Amino acid sequence: MIYSIVKKEWLKIKYLVLSMFVLSIFVLAYFWFKIDFLFSTIEPKSMMWYRFITLEQKPYQYFSYLFYVTAILISCFQFIPEKMGKKIKIMIHLPIDMHKSLFMHLFVGFFYLLAVCTLFTISSYFILLNYYPYELIFIALKDLGFYLLSSIILYLGISATIIERQTSFSMLKLFITLFISVIFHKNIYNSFDLFWLVLLISMFFITLDSFYSIKEQRVKSKLFKLLLLVSFLLVSYFAYNTYINKYKQSSNKYYIFYSPIKKEFVYQKNFGGHHFKYGIKNKGSFDRETYESYLPFVYWRNLDIQKKLPIIIDNESFDKKTIKESRLSFSYKPKELKKQELDFFPFINPISNIGMIRFPEEFILFKDKEIRVYNFEEKLDLALTDKIKNLVDKHNVSFPIKNIWGKATNLKPFDLGYFFLDAKDKLFKINKADNKIYLKEVVYPENIEIKHIKISENRQQKLAGFAISKNNKFYLIDYKTLDFRALQLDNFDYKTMRLQLISNPKYYLIRYTDEKSYHVAIFDKNFEKIDQEIFK
């Protein structure tokens, strides 16, 4: 009987499977051609690694859709003919247990789905092996594995939809299946996504429920109900995270500045639909022209066009050049706490006698027990890796590295390298310049636990960025000495609040908000707080 089921299912899907294998060969050939073309035309070749790991532009991402289409087609070819020919009841009247009958029908579809996906996975491995380091290839294999998991869930869900006797239940199961597939489809997968295996088991029971519906019955086991509850909670959690990370739009109810003329905070309140209100808290409102006149460092271009520069404020003269050169902005969002999928970054190497910083051939990889350097020709650069190992030993760096921060781009005037926190909470800076590697320890205030650092290499070379501690303390980092300077930001919460620092010739303005309350603080050029305010 088992042989008969397998043969029957094979006869239904054999042409589809053979077609999918032929299509797979063409897709893989195109994939190889495209990869080779991109690597042969891009300069430097390591830019493709940057696209993969930093920009999340993985060359095989469209394979996921092929996996999904294969799952849907196999399911349709298996069960739609049975449904249309009104032969679906035969499946439950075979001389074997219903559970076993369903399992055998699904196993055939799963086997051929697995065969197609395995062909892609193995072929992709050998193709990518010519162009990427092993660490990136392992990410590709992991992603393809999750594509397979998602396609199996989709296969079971579509099968349940087709087999289901009642139209309303069928539509509900189709909606659930498509919703789960959309939620599960993403650029980066991690070990937490293995919880989707619970969904896979649940989808089997949902398919079994559709099978029972042919006899006007339902699965009523406590295990099924428990799985449905757990699955509902999992899907809700992942759906919420997907909404927050992909679809939720940040908005600003208030734009707040400090007026050097009024010596007060002035605001622009946004009502939506391009409707605004301008004013000073508890002191009334005014029109846009008045608002702009109070902010000469913000609307200095208007003053320049109107030939009203330089402007005198507090007996100081500020011309166009002074205002432009003082402008600086840092920003922070809680999503920046999310780590890159692999601590693999371009190893920037500024050359003194070349004006622009070129994108490097080398990449630096922070592993659990060592720091490595890779280049395209050799993959692992043993010479540079050994140099770093000697520096690491000399400075007593402890592994594993807890966190790494830096600006992984060559589109900047200078390069400070990468800052990393070792296992003993010592902070180090590693960089490369004029083909020489440097490593130094950065001393920071005791008794603080660094949670985030943002580096900004800018032409002013006064501030190198900022650091945030676990207890929500905010520190500016001096560009030349790398000293930490604490700024008092009342009620700041780095887990929920966005922050922006704005510099002008007289002040440092810091705004931070969770979109419920809008905080603002103003500091002079010696980092002494002048005033603060909250808008709600």
PDB file of C-alpha atoms in Angstrom, residues 14 17 29-30 37 51 53 60 76 83 126 136 150 161 200 202 218 229 295 305 335 344 362 400 402 415 440 497 507:
ATOM      1  CA  LYS A  14       6.736  13.780 -11.872  1.00  0.00           C
ATOM      2  CA  VAL A  17       9.533  17.809 -10.425  1.00  0.00           C
ATOM      3  CA  ALA A  29      23.761  28.766 -14.231  1.00  0.00           C
ATOM      4  CA  TYR A  30      22.460  32.340 -14.300  1.00  0.00           C
ATOM      5  CA  PHE A  37      30.212  39.071 -13.646  1.00  0.00           C
ATOM      6  CA  ARG A  51      27.109  44.357   0.138  1.00  0.00           C
ATOM      7  CA  ILE A  53      27.141  41.503   5.260  1.00  0.00           C
ATOM      8  CA  TYR A  60      20.979  34.241  -3.388  1.00  0.00           C
ATOM      9  CA  CYS A  76      -1.332  21.977  -5.877  1.00  0.00           C
ATOM     10  CA  LYS A  83     -10.251  17.636  -4.981  1.00  0.00           C
ATOM     11  CA  PHE A 126      30.312  25.269  -4.391  1.00  0.00           C
ATOM     12  CA  LEU A 136      29.839  34.169   4.766  1.00  0.00           C
ATOM     13  CA  SER A 150       9.585  28.217   5.473  1.00  0.00           C
ATOM     14  CA  THR A 161      -6.151  24.627   2.448  1.00  0.00           C
ATOM     15  CA  LEU A 200       5.959  23.287  11.374  1.00  0.00           C
ATOM     16  CA  SER A 202       1.411  22.754  14.217  1.00  0.00           C
ATOM     17  CA  ARG A 218     -11.868  17.559  13.722  1.00  0.00           C
ATOM     18  CA  LEU A 229      -1.753  28.287  21.584  1.00  0.00           C
ATOM     19  CA  LEU A 295      16.847  80.785  14.747  1.00  0.00           C
ATOM     20  CA  ILE A 305      20.713  85.530   0.627  1.00  0.00           C
ATOM     21  CA  LYS A 335      17.630  49.885  16.360  1.00  0.00           C
ATOM     22  CA  PHE A 344      33.098  41.386   9.480  1.00  0.00           C
ATOM     23  CA  GLU A 362      41.001  43.721   3.231  1.00  0.00           C
ATOM     24  CA  PRO A 400      35.650  36.794  23.289  1.00  0.00           C
ATOM     25  CA  LYS A 402      31.761  41.647  23.531  1.00  0.00           C
ATOM     26  CA  ASP A 415      39.227  57.126   9.846  1.00  0.00           C
ATOM     27  CA  LYS A 440      45.621  51.008  21.612  1.00  0.00           C
ATOM     28  CA  MET A 497      14.431  56.832  22.780  1.00  0.00           C
ATOM     29  CA  TYR A 507      25.655  75.711  21.686  1.00  0.00           C
TER      30      TYR A 507
END
